[in-house]
Each structure stands twice: as structure tokens, then as C-alpha cells.
mmCIF file of C-alpha atoms in Angstrom:
data_model
loop_
_atom_site.group_PDB
_atom_site.id
_atom_site.type_symbol
_atom_site.label_atom_id
_atom_site.label_comp_id
_atom_site.label_asym_id
_atom_site.label_seq_id
_atom_site.Cartn_x
_atom_site.Cartn_y
_atom_site.Cartn_z
ATOM 1 C CA ASP G 1 -9.224 -16.980 -3.999
ATOM 2 C CA GLY G 2 -11.657 -17.348 -1.147
ATOM 3 C CA GLY G 3 -11.962 -14.510 1.264
ATOM 4 C CA ILE G 4 -13.724 -11.445 2.577
ATOM 5 C CA THR G 5 -13.528 -8.155 0.745
ATOM 6 C CA GLN G 6 -14.451 -4.728 2.024
ATOM 7 C CA SER G 7 -14.729 -1.533 0.066
ATOM 8 C CA PRO G 8 -13.728 1.169 0.023
ATOM 9 C CA LYS G 9 -10.518 0.971 2.012
ATOM 10 C CA TYR G 10 -10.766 4.641 2.990
ATOM 11 C CA LEU G 11 -13.955 6.702 3.096
ATOM 12 C CA PHE G 12 -14.491 10.339 3.885
ATOM 13 C CA ARG G 13 -17.900 11.616 4.868
ATOM 14 C CA LYS G 14 -19.280 15.048 5.454
ATOM 15 C CA GLU G 15 -21.417 15.559 8.507
ATOM 16 C CA GLY G 16 -25.072 14.817 7.796
ATOM 17 C CA GLN G 17 -24.366 12.284 5.050
ATOM 18 C CA ASN G 18 -25.248 8.614 5.013
ATOM 19 C CA VAL G 19 -22.571 6.271 3.695
ATOM 20 C CA THR G 20 -22.622 2.554 2.907
ATOM 21 C CA LEU G 21 -19.720 0.204 3.511
ATOM 22 C CA SER G 22 -19.542 -2.928 1.413
ATOM 23 C CA CYS G 23 -18.690 -6.420 2.652
ATOM 24 C CA GLU G 24 -18.624 -9.490 0.420
ATOM 25 C CA GLN G 25 -17.501 -13.046 1.154
ATOM 26 C CA ASN G 26 -17.118 -16.106 -1.058
ATOM 27 C CA LEU G 27 -16.423 -18.549 1.757
ATOM 28 C CA ASN G 28 -19.995 -19.853 1.852
ATOM 29 C CA HIS G 29 -20.265 -18.733 5.475
ATOM 30 C CA ASP G 30 -23.742 -18.300 6.917
ATOM 31 C CA ALA G 31 -22.980 -15.768 9.653
ATOM 32 C CA MET G 32 -21.575 -12.298 9.064
ATOM 33 C CA TYR G 33 -20.662 -9.478 11.443
ATOM 34 C CA TRP G 34 -19.835 -5.806 11.598
ATOM 35 C CA TYR G 35 -17.518 -4.397 14.236
ATOM 36 C CA ARG G 36 -16.200 -0.967 15.002
ATOM 37 C CA GLN G 37 -12.704 -0.350 16.366
ATOM 38 C CA ASP G 38 -11.556 2.936 17.868
ATOM 39 C CA PRO G 39 -7.903 3.706 18.694
ATOM 40 C CA GLY G 40 -6.740 1.721 21.692
ATOM 41 C CA GLN G 41 -10.075 -0.048 21.931
ATOM 42 C CA GLY G 42 -11.256 -3.556 21.409
ATOM 43 C CA LEU G 43 -13.774 -4.546 18.766
ATOM 44 C CA ARG G 44 -17.375 -3.580 19.445
ATOM 45 C CA LEU G 45 -20.203 -5.422 17.734
ATOM 46 C CA ILE G 46 -22.582 -3.325 15.626
ATOM 47 C CA TYR G 47 -24.772 -5.922 13.898
ATOM 48 C CA TYR G 48 -24.626 -9.577 13.016
ATOM 49 C CA SER G 49 -26.568 -11.868 10.729
ATOM 50 C CA GLN G 50 -26.918 -15.608 11.128
ATOM 51 C CA ILE G 51 -28.741 -16.231 7.856
ATOM 52 C CA VAL G 52 -30.090 -14.390 4.842
ATOM 53 C CA ASN G 53 -32.913 -11.912 5.549
ATOM 54 C CA ASP G 54 -32.228 -11.965 9.284
ATOM 55 C CA PHE G 55 -29.966 -9.805 11.454
ATOM 56 C CA GLN G 56 -29.622 -8.764 15.084
ATOM 57 C CA LYS G 57 -28.405 -5.641 16.819
ATOM 58 C CA GLY G 58 -25.113 -5.775 18.610
ATOM 59 C CA ASP G 59 -23.925 -3.583 21.458
ATOM 60 C CA ILE G 60 -23.676 -0.304 19.525
ATOM 61 C CA ALA G 61 -26.311 -0.483 16.757
ATOM 62 C CA GLU G 62 -27.662 3.060 17.152
ATOM 63 C CA GLY G 63 -27.008 5.138 14.058
ATOM 64 C CA TYR G 64 -26.271 2.118 11.859
ATOM 65 C CA SER G 65 -28.369 -0.083 9.580
ATOM 66 C CA VAL G 66 -27.709 -3.298 7.666
ATOM 67 C CA SER G 67 -29.314 -5.623 5.152
ATOM 68 C CA ARG G 68 -28.717 -9.253 4.261
ATOM 69 C CA GLU G 69 -30.410 -9.982 0.953
ATOM 70 C CA LYS G 70 -27.734 -12.388 -0.246
ATOM 71 C CA LYS G 71 -25.593 -14.874 1.621
ATOM 72 C CA GLU G 72 -22.443 -13.318 0.200
ATOM 73 C CA SER G 73 -23.178 -9.696 1.067
ATOM 74 C CA PHE G 74 -23.722 -7.743 4.284
ATOM 75 C CA PRO G 75 -23.546 -3.974 3.681
ATOM 76 C CA LEU G 76 -23.451 -1.498 6.559
ATOM 77 C CA THR G 77 -24.944 1.993 6.323
ATOM 78 C CA VAL G 78 -23.612 4.630 8.678
ATOM 79 C CA THR G 79 -26.397 7.157 9.020
ATOM 80 C CA SER G 80 -26.286 10.823 9.982
ATOM 81 C CA ALA G 81 -27.727 9.771 13.349
ATOM 82 C CA GLN G 82 -24.376 8.221 14.289
ATOM 83 C CA LYS G 83 -22.773 11.050 16.236
ATOM 84 C CA ASN G 84 -19.166 9.897 16.187
ATOM 85 C CA PRO G 85 -18.679 7.681 13.135
ATOM 86 C CA THR G 86 -14.931 8.148 12.623
ATOM 87 C CA ALA G 87 -13.493 4.675 13.209
ATOM 88 C CA PHE G 88 -12.085 1.530 11.625
ATOM 89 C CA TYR G 89 -14.920 -0.762 10.487
ATOM 90 C CA LEU G 90 -14.362 -4.488 10.257
ATOM 91 C CA CYS G 91 -16.540 -7.075 8.607
ATOM 92 C CA ALA G 92 -16.211 -10.719 9.574
ATOM 93 C CA SER G 93 -17.762 -14.025 8.670
ATOM 94 C CA ARG G 94 -17.947 -17.254 10.609
ATOM 95 C CA THR G 95 -17.304 -20.811 9.572
ATOM 96 C CA SER G 96 -20.398 -22.958 9.301
ATOM 97 C CA GLY G 97 -20.271 -25.956 11.592
ATOM 98 C CA GLY G 98 -17.274 -27.064 13.577
ATOM 99 C CA ARG G 99 -15.714 -24.549 15.927
ATOM 100 C CA ASP G 100 -17.220 -21.125 15.328
ATOM 101 C CA THR G 101 -14.159 -19.349 13.985
ATOM 102 C CA GLN G 102 -14.410 -15.779 12.734
ATOM 103 C CA TYR G 103 -12.340 -14.378 9.919
ATOM 104 C CA PHE G 104 -12.003 -10.700 9.150
ATOM 105 C CA GLY G 105 -11.976 -8.610 6.032
ATOM 106 C CA PRO G 106 -9.298 -5.921 5.505
ATOM 107 C CA GLY G 107 -11.437 -3.134 6.993
ATOM 108 C CA THR G 108 -12.707 0.299 5.978
ATOM 109 C CA ARG G 109 -11.396 3.427 7.654
ATOM 110 C CA LEU G 110 -14.135 6.048 7.831
ATOM 111 C CA THR G 111 -13.331 9.669 8.560
ATOM 112 C CA VAL G 112 -15.897 12.404 9.074
ATOM 113 C CA LEU G 113 -14.750 15.769 7.772
ATOM 114 C CA GLN Q 1 -21.565 -7.313 31.656
ATOM 115 C CA LYS Q 2 -19.621 -10.159 30.107
ATOM 116 C CA GLU Q 3 -16.008 -9.167 29.726
ATOM 117 C CA VAL Q 4 -12.672 -10.271 28.418
ATOM 118 C CA GLU Q 5 -9.756 -8.511 30.058
ATOM 119 C CA GLN Q 6 -6.222 -8.039 28.795
ATOM 120 C CA ASN Q 7 -3.290 -5.960 29.964
ATOM 121 C CA SER Q 8 -2.805 -3.262 27.323
ATOM 122 C CA GLY Q 9 0.988 -3.346 27.592
ATOM 123 C CA PRO Q 10 3.265 -2.723 25.898
ATOM 124 C CA LEU Q 11 4.929 -5.995 26.713
ATOM 125 C CA SER Q 12 8.558 -5.787 25.638
ATOM 126 C CA VAL Q 13 10.653 -8.921 25.156
ATOM 127 C CA PRO Q 14 14.068 -9.421 23.564
ATOM 128 C CA GLU Q 15 14.344 -11.274 20.287
ATOM 129 C CA GLY Q 16 14.462 -15.035 20.839
ATOM 130 C CA ALA Q 17 12.678 -14.907 24.199
ATOM 131 C CA ILE Q 18 9.259 -16.306 25.108
ATOM 132 C CA ALA Q 19 6.408 -13.795 25.099
ATOM 133 C CA SER Q 20 3.530 -14.592 27.436
ATOM 134 C CA LEU Q 21 0.185 -12.906 26.792
ATOM 135 C CA ASN Q 22 -2.683 -13.309 29.217
ATOM 136 C CA CYS Q 23 -6.444 -12.935 29.143
ATOM 137 C CA THR Q 24 -9.182 -13.441 31.739
ATOM 138 C CA TYR Q 25 -12.892 -13.771 31.094
ATOM 139 C CA SER Q 26 -15.963 -13.346 33.247
ATOM 140 C CA ASP Q 27 -18.543 -15.620 31.601
ATOM 141 C CA ARG Q 28 -18.149 -19.242 32.685
ATOM 142 C CA GLY Q 29 -20.428 -20.233 29.822
ATOM 143 C CA SER Q 30 -17.827 -19.266 27.234
ATOM 144 C CA GLN Q 31 -16.845 -22.326 25.242
ATOM 145 C CA SER Q 32 -14.255 -21.265 22.700
ATOM 146 C CA PHE Q 33 -11.413 -18.773 22.803
ATOM 147 C CA PHE Q 34 -9.469 -17.164 20.033
ATOM 148 C CA TRP Q 35 -6.207 -15.299 19.671
ATOM 149 C CA TYR Q 36 -5.860 -12.769 16.865
ATOM 150 C CA ARG Q 37 -2.821 -10.763 15.829
ATOM 151 C CA GLN Q 38 -3.379 -7.240 14.562
ATOM 152 C CA TYR Q 39 -0.671 -5.155 12.960
ATOM 153 C CA SER Q 40 -1.087 -1.390 13.097
ATOM 154 C CA GLY Q 41 -3.660 -0.233 10.545
ATOM 155 C CA LYS Q 42 -4.574 -3.784 9.536
ATOM 156 C CA SER Q 43 -7.396 -6.162 10.360
ATOM 157 C CA PRO Q 44 -7.083 -8.984 12.909
ATOM 158 C CA GLU Q 45 -5.778 -12.310 11.662
ATOM 159 C CA LEU Q 46 -6.502 -15.556 13.456
ATOM 160 C CA ILE Q 47 -3.554 -17.215 15.180
ATOM 161 C CA MET Q 48 -5.196 -19.969 17.206
ATOM 162 C CA PHE Q 49 -8.370 -21.121 18.836
ATOM 163 C CA ILE Q 50 -8.766 -23.320 21.894
ATOM 164 C CA TYR Q 51 -11.806 -24.875 23.553
ATOM 165 C CA SER Q 52 -10.462 -27.638 25.795
ATOM 166 C CA ASN Q 53 -8.613 -27.228 29.067
ATOM 167 C CA GLY Q 54 -4.881 -27.566 28.679
ATOM 168 C CA ASP Q 55 -2.390 -26.619 26.018
ATOM 169 C CA LYS Q 56 -2.618 -26.446 22.249
ATOM 170 C CA GLU Q 57 0.511 -25.981 20.201
ATOM 171 C CA ASP Q 58 0.938 -24.713 16.653
ATOM 172 C CA GLY Q 59 4.483 -23.998 15.581
ATOM 173 C CA ARG Q 60 5.949 -21.292 17.806
ATOM 174 C CA PHE Q 61 2.567 -20.591 19.387
ATOM 175 C CA THR Q 62 0.985 -22.326 22.379
ATOM 176 C CA ALA Q 63 -2.470 -21.463 23.670
ATOM 177 C CA GLN Q 64 -3.395 -22.436 27.219
ATOM 178 C CA LEU Q 65 -6.894 -22.605 28.671
ATOM 179 C CA ASN Q 66 -7.866 -23.002 32.318
ATOM 180 C CA LYS Q 67 -11.646 -22.897 32.630
ATOM 181 C CA ALA Q 68 -11.619 -23.229 36.416
ATOM 182 C CA SER Q 69 -9.550 -20.055 36.710
ATOM 183 C CA GLN Q 70 -11.212 -18.438 33.657
ATOM 184 C CA TYR Q 71 -7.832 -17.769 32.149
ATOM 185 C CA VAL Q 72 -6.456 -18.008 28.630
ATOM 186 C CA SER Q 73 -2.888 -17.375 27.589
ATOM 187 C CA LEU Q 74 -0.765 -17.320 24.462
ATOM 188 C CA LEU Q 75 2.926 -18.159 24.506
ATOM 189 C CA ILE Q 76 5.139 -17.168 21.609
ATOM 190 C CA ARG Q 77 8.471 -18.983 21.567
ATOM 191 C CA ASP Q 78 11.574 -17.615 19.854
ATOM 192 C CA SER Q 79 9.931 -14.202 19.491
ATOM 193 C CA GLN Q 80 10.824 -12.281 16.350
ATOM 194 C CA PRO Q 81 10.581 -8.547 15.593
ATOM 195 C CA SER Q 82 7.867 -9.490 13.074
ATOM 196 C CA ASP Q 83 5.751 -10.693 16.017
ATOM 197 C CA SER Q 84 5.469 -7.081 17.217
ATOM 198 C CA ALA Q 85 1.745 -6.366 17.027
ATOM 199 C CA THR Q 86 -1.365 -6.129 19.155
ATOM 200 C CA TYR Q 87 -2.798 -9.473 20.238
ATOM 201 C CA LEU Q 88 -6.544 -9.715 20.763
ATOM 202 C CA CYS Q 89 -8.197 -12.358 22.897
ATOM 203 C CA ALA Q 90 -11.837 -13.249 22.215
ATOM 204 C CA GLY Q 91 -14.370 -15.524 23.878
ATOM 205 C CA THR Q 92 -17.802 -16.800 22.901
ATOM 206 C CA PRO Q 93 -20.275 -16.195 25.731
ATOM 207 C CA GLY Q 94 -23.218 -17.223 23.574
ATOM 208 C CA ALA Q 95 -24.216 -18.572 20.198
ATOM 209 C CA TYR Q 96 -22.934 -16.323 17.427
ATOM 210 C CA LYS Q 97 -21.585 -13.757 19.921
ATOM 211 C CA TYR Q 98 -17.938 -12.904 20.472
ATOM 212 C CA ILE Q 99 -16.469 -10.659 23.136
ATOM 213 C CA PHE Q 100 -13.050 -9.139 22.456
ATOM 214 C CA GLY Q 101 -10.499 -7.819 24.882
ATOM 215 C CA THR Q 102 -8.839 -4.491 24.182
ATOM 216 C CA GLY Q 103 -5.608 -6.222 23.184
ATOM 217 C CA THR Q 104 -2.026 -6.411 24.424
ATOM 218 C CA ARG Q 105 0.645 -4.611 22.469
ATOM 219 C CA LEU Q 106 3.782 -6.735 22.079
ATOM 220 C CA LYS Q 107 7.165 -5.276 21.187
ATOM 221 C CA VAL Q 108 9.973 -7.656 20.303
ATOM 222 C CA LEU Q 109 13.305 -5.896 20.598
ATOM 223 C CA ALA Q 110 16.017 -6.805 18.082
#
């Protein structure tokens, strides 16, 4: 089955810890994205990557880091510098060519204890 | 600041009625628009996209785009309780960038 997978589904972090959220896609999409969603809020862009070994900051990149070493994978690290990391994190990828449609993974819910 | 605006709702409609969801955007350069449905605790799933002025129909769903008025809407005919969700509107103000509205919560009453 083609799709986007995110792991873990739920993640608990102690203050001061770095954690890494996984995102994998087998859709052969070039572009991948990370968003954050807070209750009652829209999606806010953290980082995006158009191609392997290249990525750009979104609107709320502070306290986050990413890598794109493989086309299929775009992991997000939430660092201890992120002051309010409790949120729902969504990974997406975009179709290559045609109309630039984004599809989302199932999400990771991060809670800081 | 480029924005996409939606009424947060909730919009309540009786089962079988037409639900009308609206979205306005500020960036005239936006080319494509998307409607996503998001159930509570789940990720958004794509319903429709539209990039030409006018209407686009897919089953019970019709998307409408008016670029002159910077207005996008989604009509859901014969609304069902299973349509109860939050509907997100998104636009593309630039290459590879998407701007999402905060969503409209729809409640279909049985």
C-alpha cells in the first residue's frame, strides 16, 4: 500500500529532552512538509523540503530541526529549545507534477510531561 | 501576512440538508485551493481541489471558486451525520507553500 506513515502515534517527553518524530512515504513524492496543529488552530508550517538534501524553514521553525537524506524520509526533531512543544504534528507530502496536492500522514501527538 | 479565513462555527445543519462552507483568501496570487476534512483526533484527508473559476463537482461535494471576490466555498449535498467534522480550506500563495484556514466545524444533526 502506498502512503505516508508517522511514528510513534503518541509520544511523551520530559522537559529538556530532544525527541525525533519519524515520517516515511512510499509515494515517490519529491516534496515533504511538517506542520504543527494546536487545539482550535489551523496548521502551521514548521519546515518543508522540495528535494533530498535541501529544506527550508516555515513560519515556526524555532526549536525544531529536520534532515532529508533520503527521498522517502523526513524526520523532525523537537529540541529542548522549543518552549511549548505539546501539539499534534502532521507530516505531508506533495504530488510531483500536476496540481500540487498535499496528502497527510496519520500524525504524532506529542505531550510534554 | 497572507491569510485564509474561515468561520470557526459550529455550523449545524439537519440531516439531508445542504451544508455550505466558506473561505476567503487575501493573496490574489494563489492558484490552487483545497478542502480537507478532519475528524477529531485524526489527520486531514483531501476532499477536493479547485483551481479554475466556477464549480467543480465530485459526488455530494461541490467546490466553488471566485477569484475576483477571492472566495472559495464547499457545498455538501444530502448531509449525513458522518459528515460531521472540521473542514479546512487551504490556498497556495507560492510555490511549495500552503496556507491553511483555522477550519469550520460542521455538525449534521440526525
